[in-house]
Amino acid sequence: MADTSVRMGFQIRSTVKKEGIVEISVARVATPEPKPDEVVVRVDAAPINPSDQGLLFAGADVTTAKASGTPDSPVVTASISPAVMKSMAGRLEQSLPVGNEGAGVVVEAGASPAAQALMGKTVAILGGAMYAQYRCIKAAQCLVLPPGTTPAQGADCFVNPLTALGIVETMRREGHTALVHTAAASNLGQMLNKICLKDRVALVNIVRKPEHVDLLKKIGAAHVCDSSSPGFMDQLTEALVASGATIAFDAIGGGRLAGQILTAMEIAANRTAKEYSRYGSTTHKQVYIYGGLDRGPTEFNRAFGMAWGIGGWLLTAFMQKIGPEAAQKLRDRVAAEIATTFASSYTKEVSLAGALRIDEIAVYAKQATGQKYLITPNKGR
Amino acid sequence: MADTSVRMGFQIRSTVKKEGIVEISVARVATPEPKPDEVVVRVDAAPINPSDQGLLFAGADVTTAKASGTPDSPVVTASISPAVMKSMAGRLEQSLPVGNEGAGVVVEAGASPAAQALMGKTVAILGGAMYAQYRCIKAAQCLVLPPGTTPAQGADCFVNPLTALGIVETMRREGHTALVHTAAASNLGQMLNKICLKDRVALVNIVRKPEHVDLLKKIGAAHVCDSSSPGFMDQLTEALVASGATIAFDAIGGGRLAGQILTAMEIAANRTAKEYSRYGSTTHKQVYIYGGLDRGPTEFNRAFGMAWGIGGWLLTAFMQKIGPEAAQKLRDRVAAEIATTFASSYTKEVSLAGALRIDEIAVYAKQATGQKYLITPNKGR
């Protein structure tokens, strides 16, 4: 058949083996024929986000990564610690596709008018299994990009932009007027600065390196605190007093930072207290942990009264909670501002096989600021 | 004047000195003359709750306690660590009265009908400054005890009973159907068991000693897990599966217990999951920390997905949140069941001066289960 080349394609897959390793490979798989309400998208660009690496590496120690297989069909294996293996019971010995989001061109469409209308269009998708040459998906899940938008521009249309918008929306819905963000020089952090400047929301940025202070100040950030500086707690307290921020979104998770933020919020709240209360200020102080850049334990001293909370924050749970109408509003804003507020930049483009090269893994697995990779599954091997 | 003996009285006071010590003394003070809407209560019984000891000892190391003063006017001093001193800025060099709650007889009343109606009645009060022979307070703040109730029976009418009812009410309002409680063999924990048995709410009790398992089973507890046992995590998981508890109230605060509870809740939730989700179960799992029996840092591994929260829980904040009508319903239930569900037992009665004896402090400051003291300010010195 003439369309055989369209229907077969390469795809990255990840399997946790019971002997305590993850095996990542590039497999050749058949793309399903689209049902009436489905389309097949040729994936031209898919970012490697921190949230993808959880599924890809399964918490393995990537410094143990070893290459095998052939250049055409590479295989990478890496060791998973016994502690991490405990949480992998649910995916043991299952070959899972990877890649939360991406963008490409619709090359085949089912019989329905909605599907047919997408033929030839450049679309963005949040659907999983995007580290592949082709993805069969419901037409309704495709976000049509504005004319002139390239797949590379639209590849990161969901995870970072919607997380950034979801953070600001959560702040508003929970009655806060300003916010704190950690790992603030990240792609997501820069987007958040652009949103907050545009929406006039005070934002306290916490970074981990002195050079990131300048990076954020250059794009207009008013408050940037470097957690590696000896005066960090004082800087943070002053920024909290100035901004009035009582909610924080933390991408780091491990260590003492969440507790430090709550402690500084409490000191800031008590600046205006008139009477001693041994239960602390009555201002509710909240930290949401939405990432795990530090996978170690979270530790805090509870030196911040009784009106506080720490919790997990997950984009998909947030989108479900606000309902389809509110969620669509956020998606529409992303599409409208994809080339400005939500523009991403990438360090490097790699093929599917390239993403499995040990030297590339060593770079992007660090999840360092300014080291973001884009997979281009259809640009050669 | 004939009423001089009524109007002067002894009172316990606590002062944090800038040199890093707490000074606790028994002072002789004048009781204010009651305004029209006020009464003077002769305090006959006031419990020493963990929540009183925070104000009394100001986080000092009680093993450093030293006695001075005279037998009639004893003074106790103890050292406060520099770390704790930081959080004491708000009460530095202020002589503060102590004692959240107690009960006694109205011996003087202001001119208003409401105040006059209380003359001679036995009442319970939550008002602070209860470690005193006399307490002048608004008539509206007095809860009249059912006829035949002794002040000792009514002394602990608020903190423990309302906390226990508030815990069950919080569980209901936040959409959970069963709950976990730590330090579960405490006076409060026993009350909670009686409430849950009566209200048919499944309760998972966590205790720290094998002998406390029997204590709770004897009063009818269905689920009791001993955190000192090697099989604790498995026991806890089974109890969570059986009860369906997804919210916990933790009196301990420090250490790893809060995280262990969330981890076991996640394992229990995943027992019924059909598909692997690397973000964990979508069941929201909540721990409220309402005490600090372990004052060390809280530490957890976040091995429980993304749908979780840890936060502070404070009785007064909860009562404000539910509003006066709902709060009064809880108070009425306490008064009606004071001799049954909410009966307290005490190890020992001490005078105001007796509460400052070094050997007594050494016992009650441990806040051990079954070591609860009652101060009887008018039973001699």
Short mmCIF file of C-alpha atoms in Angstrom, two decimals, chain A residues 1-379:
data_model
loop_
_atom_site.label_atom_id
_atom_site.label_comp_id
_atom_site.label_asym_id
_atom_site.label_seq_id
_atom_site.Cartn_x
_atom_site.Cartn_y
_atom_site.Cartn_z
CA MET A 1 0.00 0.00 0.00
CA ALA A 2 1.12 3.51 -0.72
CA ASP A 3 0.69 4.76 2.83
CA THR A 4 2.87 2.09 4.49
CA SER A 5 5.59 4.70 5.18
CA VAL A 6 3.05 6.89 6.96
CA ARG A 7 1.60 4.12 9.08
CA MET A 8 4.86 2.63 10.44
CA GLY A 9 7.02 4.80 12.67
CA PHE A 10 9.67 4.90 15.38
CA GLN A 11 8.75 5.53 19.00
CA ILE A 12 10.60 5.79 22.33
CA ARG A 13 9.52 3.25 24.93
CA SER A 14 10.47 2.78 28.59
CA THR A 15 10.24 -0.45 30.60
CA VAL A 16 11.02 -1.05 34.27
CA LYS A 17 12.45 -4.56 34.61
CA LYS A 18 11.90 -6.55 37.78
CA GLU A 19 15.66 -6.92 38.26
CA GLY A 20 15.83 -3.19 39.08
CA ILE A 21 16.72 -1.49 35.80
CA VAL A 22 14.94 0.73 33.32
CA GLU A 23 15.30 -0.18 29.64
CA ILE A 24 14.69 2.62 27.14
CA SER A 25 14.52 1.80 23.45
CA VAL A 26 13.46 3.10 20.05
CA ALA A 27 10.89 0.67 18.66
CA ARG A 28 9.28 0.49 15.21
CA VAL A 29 5.53 0.36 15.66
CA ALA A 30 2.41 0.49 13.50
CA THR A 31 0.35 3.67 13.81
CA PRO A 32 -3.33 2.77 14.25
CA GLU A 33 -5.74 3.65 11.46
CA PRO A 34 -7.72 6.74 12.54
CA LYS A 35 -11.34 6.20 13.61
CA PRO A 36 -13.90 8.68 12.25
CA ASP A 37 -13.22 11.22 15.04
CA GLU A 38 -9.42 10.75 15.00
CA VAL A 39 -6.45 12.09 13.07
CA VAL A 40 -2.83 10.99 12.57
CA VAL A 41 -0.30 13.71 13.37
CA ARG A 42 3.27 13.65 12.07
CA VAL A 43 5.11 14.75 15.22
CA ASP A 44 7.70 17.36 14.26
CA ALA A 45 8.68 18.65 17.70
CA ALA A 46 8.30 17.42 21.30
CA PRO A 47 10.09 19.00 24.30
CA ILE A 48 11.86 17.05 27.04
CA ASN A 49 10.27 18.49 30.18
CA PRO A 50 11.18 17.48 33.74
CA SER A 51 7.70 15.91 33.89
CA ASP A 52 8.61 13.63 30.96
CA GLN A 53 11.80 12.43 32.58
CA GLY A 54 9.91 10.83 35.47
CA LEU A 55 8.27 8.37 33.08
CA LEU A 56 11.31 8.06 30.78
CA PHE A 57 13.95 7.26 33.42
CA ALA A 58 11.65 5.82 36.14
CA GLY A 59 13.76 7.42 38.86
CA ALA A 60 16.89 5.52 37.69
CA ASP A 61 20.37 6.82 38.44
CA VAL A 62 21.26 8.17 34.97
CA THR A 63 24.98 8.19 35.78
CA THR A 64 24.74 4.37 35.47
CA ALA A 65 23.25 4.60 31.95
CA LYS A 66 24.76 2.15 29.42
CA ALA A 67 24.16 2.03 25.67
CA SER A 68 23.49 -1.14 23.68
CA GLY A 69 21.48 -2.11 20.58
CA THR A 70 22.29 -0.72 17.15
CA PRO A 71 22.58 2.90 15.90
CA ASP A 72 19.15 2.40 14.27
CA SER A 73 17.63 0.67 17.29
CA PRO A 74 19.49 2.01 20.31
CA VAL A 75 18.80 0.68 23.81
CA VAL A 76 19.78 2.38 27.07
CA THR A 77 19.69 0.71 30.48
CA ALA A 78 20.20 2.29 33.92
CA SER A 79 19.92 1.08 37.54
CA ILE A 80 17.01 1.90 39.83
CA SER A 81 17.61 1.90 43.61
CA PRO A 82 15.60 -0.57 45.73
CA ALA A 83 13.83 2.36 47.46
CA VAL A 84 12.63 3.78 44.14
CA MET A 85 11.71 0.30 42.85
CA LYS A 86 9.04 0.10 45.60
CA SER A 87 7.07 2.89 43.93
CA MET A 88 7.40 1.27 40.47
CA ALA A 89 5.22 -1.78 41.22
CA GLY A 90 2.42 -0.36 39.05
CA ARG A 91 4.51 -0.24 35.85
CA LEU A 92 6.70 -3.32 36.21
CA GLU A 93 7.50 -5.10 32.91
CA GLN A 94 5.19 -2.81 30.90
CA SER A 95 6.65 -1.17 27.77
CA LEU A 96 5.33 2.40 28.05
CA PRO A 97 5.40 5.16 25.40
CA VAL A 98 6.75 8.54 26.57
CA GLY A 99 6.34 12.27 25.82
CA ASN A 100 3.52 14.37 27.27
CA GLU A 101 3.22 16.98 24.54
CA GLY A 102 4.35 18.08 21.12
CA ALA A 103 3.29 19.60 17.81
CA GLY A 104 3.13 18.56 14.18
CA VAL A 105 1.07 18.40 11.03
CA VAL A 106 -2.11 16.36 10.50
CA VAL A 107 -1.32 13.87 7.70
CA GLU A 108 -4.34 11.59 7.83
CA ALA A 109 -7.88 12.13 9.10
CA GLY A 110 -10.92 10.03 9.97
CA ALA A 111 -14.25 10.44 8.17
CA SER A 112 -15.89 12.94 10.56
CA PRO A 113 -16.08 16.61 9.51
CA ALA A 114 -14.16 17.66 12.64
CA ALA A 115 -11.28 15.32 11.75
CA GLN A 116 -11.33 16.19 8.05
CA ALA A 117 -11.17 19.92 8.89
CA LEU A 118 -7.75 19.39 10.46
CA MET A 119 -6.03 17.86 7.37
CA GLY A 120 -2.76 19.66 6.74
CA LYS A 121 -3.08 21.89 9.84
CA THR A 122 -0.29 22.43 12.36
CA VAL A 123 -1.59 21.35 15.76
CA ALA A 124 -0.36 21.03 19.34
CA ILE A 125 -1.26 17.98 21.44
CA LEU A 126 -1.17 17.02 25.11
CA GLY A 127 -1.76 13.33 24.92
CA GLY A 128 1.26 11.24 25.92
CA ALA A 129 3.23 8.96 23.54
CA MET A 130 4.53 12.03 21.70
CA TYR A 131 8.15 10.82 21.40
CA ALA A 132 7.11 9.14 18.16
CA GLN A 133 7.05 9.83 14.45
CA TYR A 134 3.26 9.53 14.27
CA ARG A 135 0.50 9.88 16.83
CA CYS A 136 -3.11 8.83 16.26
CA ILE A 137 -5.37 10.96 18.46
CA LYS A 138 -8.90 12.34 18.79
CA ALA A 139 -9.45 15.47 16.68
CA ALA A 140 -10.93 17.19 19.76
CA GLN A 141 -7.57 16.88 21.56
CA CYS A 142 -5.77 18.94 18.88
CA LEU A 143 -5.19 22.64 19.51
CA VAL A 144 -4.93 24.34 16.10
CA LEU A 145 -2.01 26.77 16.16
CA PRO A 146 -2.33 30.30 14.70
CA PRO A 147 -1.23 30.50 11.03
CA GLY A 148 2.53 30.88 10.69
CA THR A 149 3.32 29.06 13.95
CA THR A 150 5.99 26.37 13.52
CA PRO A 151 5.77 22.98 15.27
CA ALA A 152 8.89 23.94 17.30
CA GLN A 153 7.11 27.09 18.53
CA GLY A 154 3.99 25.13 19.41
CA ALA A 155 5.68 22.05 20.89
CA ASP A 156 5.54 23.32 24.47
CA CYS A 157 1.98 24.62 24.34
CA PHE A 158 0.57 22.84 27.37
CA VAL A 159 2.74 21.71 30.26
CA ASN A 160 4.69 24.90 30.97
CA PRO A 161 2.17 27.52 29.77
CA LEU A 162 -0.82 25.90 31.47
CA THR A 163 1.19 25.27 34.64
CA ALA A 164 2.20 28.94 34.73
CA LEU A 165 -1.39 30.09 34.13
CA GLY A 166 -2.68 27.48 36.60
CA ILE A 167 -0.34 28.81 39.29
CA VAL A 168 -1.65 32.37 38.92
CA GLU A 169 -5.25 31.11 38.76
CA THR A 170 -4.78 28.99 41.91
CA MET A 171 -3.37 32.04 43.71
CA ARG A 172 -6.48 34.05 42.79
CA ARG A 173 -9.01 31.30 43.58
CA GLU A 174 -7.48 30.71 47.03
CA GLY A 175 -7.67 34.39 47.95
CA HIS A 176 -4.02 35.43 47.70
CA THR A 177 -2.82 38.55 45.86
CA ALA A 178 0.87 37.84 45.22
CA LEU A 179 3.01 34.72 44.95
CA VAL A 180 6.41 33.09 45.36
CA HIS A 181 8.00 30.79 42.77
CA THR A 182 11.11 28.62 43.15
CA ALA A 183 13.54 27.42 40.46
CA ALA A 184 12.35 30.71 39.04
CA ALA A 185 14.85 31.09 36.19
CA SER A 186 13.45 28.01 34.42
CA ASN A 187 11.54 28.21 31.15
CA LEU A 188 8.36 27.99 33.22
CA GLY A 189 9.64 30.62 35.65
CA GLN A 190 10.34 33.05 32.83
CA MET A 191 6.83 32.53 31.44
CA LEU A 192 5.43 33.16 34.92
CA ASN A 193 7.32 36.47 35.08
CA LYS A 194 5.83 37.53 31.75
CA ILE A 195 2.30 36.61 32.89
CA CYS A 196 2.69 38.40 36.23
CA LEU A 197 4.09 41.55 34.61
CA LYS A 198 1.19 41.55 32.14
CA ASP A 199 -1.45 40.81 34.80
CA ARG A 200 0.15 43.11 37.44
CA VAL A 201 0.61 40.35 40.02
CA ALA A 202 3.57 40.76 42.40
CA LEU A 203 5.94 37.78 42.06
CA VAL A 204 8.82 36.81 44.35
CA ASN A 205 11.36 34.74 42.39
CA ILE A 206 13.67 32.34 44.25
CA VAL A 207 16.71 31.16 42.27
CA ARG A 208 19.66 28.97 43.25
CA LYS A 209 22.52 30.75 41.45
CA PRO A 210 23.70 34.40 41.39
CA GLU A 211 23.69 34.53 37.56
CA HIS A 212 19.99 33.74 37.53
CA VAL A 213 19.25 36.93 39.46
CA ASP A 214 20.47 38.99 36.47
CA LEU A 215 18.65 36.77 33.96
CA LEU A 216 15.31 37.47 35.66
CA LYS A 217 16.01 41.16 36.38
CA LYS A 218 16.68 41.62 32.67
CA ILE A 219 13.17 40.42 31.81
CA GLY A 220 11.67 42.80 34.35
CA ALA A 221 11.43 40.80 37.61
CA ALA A 222 11.07 43.09 40.64
CA HIS A 223 11.89 40.56 43.40
CA VAL A 224 14.63 37.95 42.93
CA CYS A 225 16.17 36.16 45.94
CA ASP A 226 19.16 33.82 45.63
CA SER A 227 18.86 30.89 48.05
CA SER A 228 22.64 30.31 47.83
CA SER A 229 23.34 33.77 49.28
CA PRO A 230 24.04 34.09 53.04
CA GLY A 231 21.47 36.88 53.35
CA PHE A 232 18.73 34.80 51.69
CA MET A 233 16.24 34.66 54.59
CA ASP A 234 16.43 38.44 55.13
CA GLN A 235 16.09 39.17 51.39
CA LEU A 236 13.14 36.81 51.15
CA THR A 237 11.41 38.35 54.19
CA GLU A 238 11.78 41.87 52.75
CA ALA A 239 10.41 40.71 49.38
CA LEU A 240 7.44 39.09 51.14
CA VAL A 241 6.72 42.25 53.12
CA ALA A 242 6.93 44.35 49.92
CA SER A 243 4.80 41.99 47.79
CA GLY A 244 2.37 40.62 50.40
CA ALA A 245 2.82 37.10 48.96
CA THR A 246 1.29 34.35 51.14
CA ILE A 247 1.34 31.45 48.65
CA ALA A 248 4.31 29.74 47.01
CA PHE A 249 4.76 27.22 44.21
CA ASP A 250 7.82 25.04 44.62
CA ALA A 251 9.42 22.99 41.85
CA ILE A 252 12.21 21.69 44.09
CA GLY A 253 10.30 19.67 46.69
CA GLY A 254 13.18 18.24 48.72
CA GLY A 255 15.24 19.95 51.38
CA ARG A 256 14.36 22.87 53.62
CA LEU A 257 13.20 25.52 51.13
CA ALA A 258 9.42 25.03 51.57
CA GLY A 259 9.82 25.45 55.34
CA GLN A 260 12.06 28.48 54.90
CA ILE A 261 9.41 30.14 52.75
CA LEU A 262 6.69 29.52 55.37
CA THR A 263 9.01 30.81 58.12
CA ALA A 264 9.76 34.01 56.19
CA MET A 265 6.03 34.47 55.45
CA GLU A 266 5.29 34.18 59.18
CA ILE A 267 7.99 36.75 60.07
CA ALA A 268 6.55 39.07 57.41
CA ALA A 269 2.99 38.58 58.76
CA ASN A 270 4.10 39.28 62.33
CA ARG A 271 5.69 42.59 61.34
CA THR A 272 2.22 44.11 61.54
CA ALA A 273 0.90 42.07 64.52
CA LYS A 274 -0.15 44.18 67.50
CA GLU A 275 -0.24 41.53 70.25
CA TYR A 276 1.75 38.37 71.01
CA SER A 277 -0.02 35.19 70.01
CA ARG A 278 1.81 31.97 70.76
CA TYR A 279 -0.11 30.23 67.98
CA GLY A 280 1.42 32.61 65.46
CA SER A 281 -0.22 34.86 62.91
CA THR A 282 -3.74 34.12 61.70
CA THR A 283 -2.67 34.68 58.05
CA HIS A 284 -2.92 31.41 56.12
CA LYS A 285 0.42 30.60 54.50
CA GLN A 286 0.52 28.00 51.73
CA VAL A 287 3.23 26.18 49.76
CA TYR A 288 2.33 23.92 46.84
CA ILE A 289 5.00 21.46 45.70
CA TYR A 290 4.54 20.80 41.98
CA GLY A 291 7.95 19.35 41.08
CA GLY A 292 10.79 17.31 42.51
CA LEU A 293 14.08 18.78 41.23
CA ASP A 294 15.46 17.74 44.64
CA ARG A 295 14.24 14.19 45.14
CA GLY A 296 15.45 14.05 48.76
CA PRO A 297 13.14 14.34 51.78
CA THR A 298 11.29 17.55 52.63
CA GLU A 299 12.15 18.90 56.10
CA PHE A 300 10.72 21.80 58.09
CA ASN A 301 10.70 23.11 61.65
CA ARG A 302 7.08 24.31 61.97
CA ALA A 303 8.34 27.71 63.19
CA PHE A 304 5.42 29.42 61.47
CA GLY A 305 2.41 29.20 63.78
CA MET A 306 -0.63 27.07 63.03
CA ALA A 307 -2.12 28.73 59.92
CA TRP A 308 -0.16 26.95 57.20
CA GLY A 309 -0.38 24.24 54.59
CA ILE A 310 1.96 22.29 52.32
CA GLY A 311 0.51 20.18 49.55
CA GLY A 312 0.97 18.64 46.14
CA TRP A 313 -0.14 20.55 43.03
CA LEU A 314 -0.75 18.76 39.73
CA LEU A 315 -1.80 20.45 36.50
CA THR A 316 -4.25 17.74 35.41
CA ALA A 317 -5.99 17.71 38.81
CA PHE A 318 -6.22 21.53 38.71
CA MET A 319 -7.70 21.52 35.18
CA GLN A 320 -10.33 18.97 36.24
CA LYS A 321 -11.20 20.99 39.32
CA ILE A 322 -11.82 24.25 37.44
CA GLY A 323 -13.97 22.52 34.80
CA PRO A 324 -13.91 22.46 30.97
CA GLU A 325 -15.01 26.07 30.40
CA ALA A 326 -12.37 27.68 32.61
CA ALA A 327 -9.76 25.24 31.25
CA GLN A 328 -10.56 26.19 27.65
CA LYS A 329 -10.10 29.88 28.52
CA LEU A 330 -6.55 29.11 29.68
CA ARG A 331 -5.84 27.09 26.48
CA ASP A 332 -7.15 29.90 24.30
CA ARG A 333 -4.85 32.38 26.02
CA VAL A 334 -1.86 30.11 25.36
CA ALA A 335 -2.68 29.81 21.64
CA ALA A 336 -3.15 33.59 21.33
CA GLU A 337 0.19 34.38 23.07
CA ILE A 338 2.26 31.38 21.90
CA ALA A 339 4.90 33.53 20.15
CA THR A 340 5.18 36.11 22.98
CA THR A 341 4.30 35.30 26.61
CA PHE A 342 4.62 31.56 26.09
CA ALA A 343 7.62 31.43 23.73
CA SER A 344 10.08 28.66 24.68
CA SER A 345 13.73 28.41 23.74
CA TYR A 346 15.69 25.19 23.31
CA THR A 347 19.39 24.44 23.69
CA LYS A 348 19.44 21.62 21.19
CA GLU A 349 17.37 19.53 18.80
CA VAL A 350 17.82 15.75 18.82
CA SER A 351 16.27 12.83 16.96
CA LEU A 352 14.51 9.96 18.76
CA ALA A 353 17.75 7.94 18.66
CA GLY A 354 19.71 11.08 19.61
CA ALA A 355 17.67 11.49 22.77
CA LEU A 356 19.00 8.08 23.84
CA ARG A 357 22.69 8.98 23.40
CA ILE A 358 24.52 8.72 26.74
CA ASP A 359 26.27 12.09 26.27
CA GLU A 360 22.95 13.87 25.55
CA ILE A 361 21.23 12.22 28.52
CA ALA A 362 24.07 13.42 30.74
CA VAL A 363 23.19 17.00 29.74
CA TYR A 364 19.39 17.12 29.69
CA ALA A 365 18.85 14.83 32.70
CA LYS A 366 20.44 17.54 34.88
CA GLN A 367 17.30 19.62 34.24
CA ALA A 368 19.50 22.69 34.50
CA THR A 369 18.16 26.13 33.62
CA GLY A 370 18.84 26.92 29.96
CA GLN A 371 19.44 23.26 29.04
CA LYS A 372 16.14 22.33 27.45
CA TYR A 373 16.04 19.79 24.62
CA LEU A 374 13.60 19.41 21.75
CA ILE A 375 13.03 16.05 20.06
CA THR A 376 12.40 16.28 16.29
CA PRO A 377 11.25 12.73 15.42
CA ASN A 378 11.02 13.30 11.68
CA LYS A 379 14.32 15.12 10.99
#
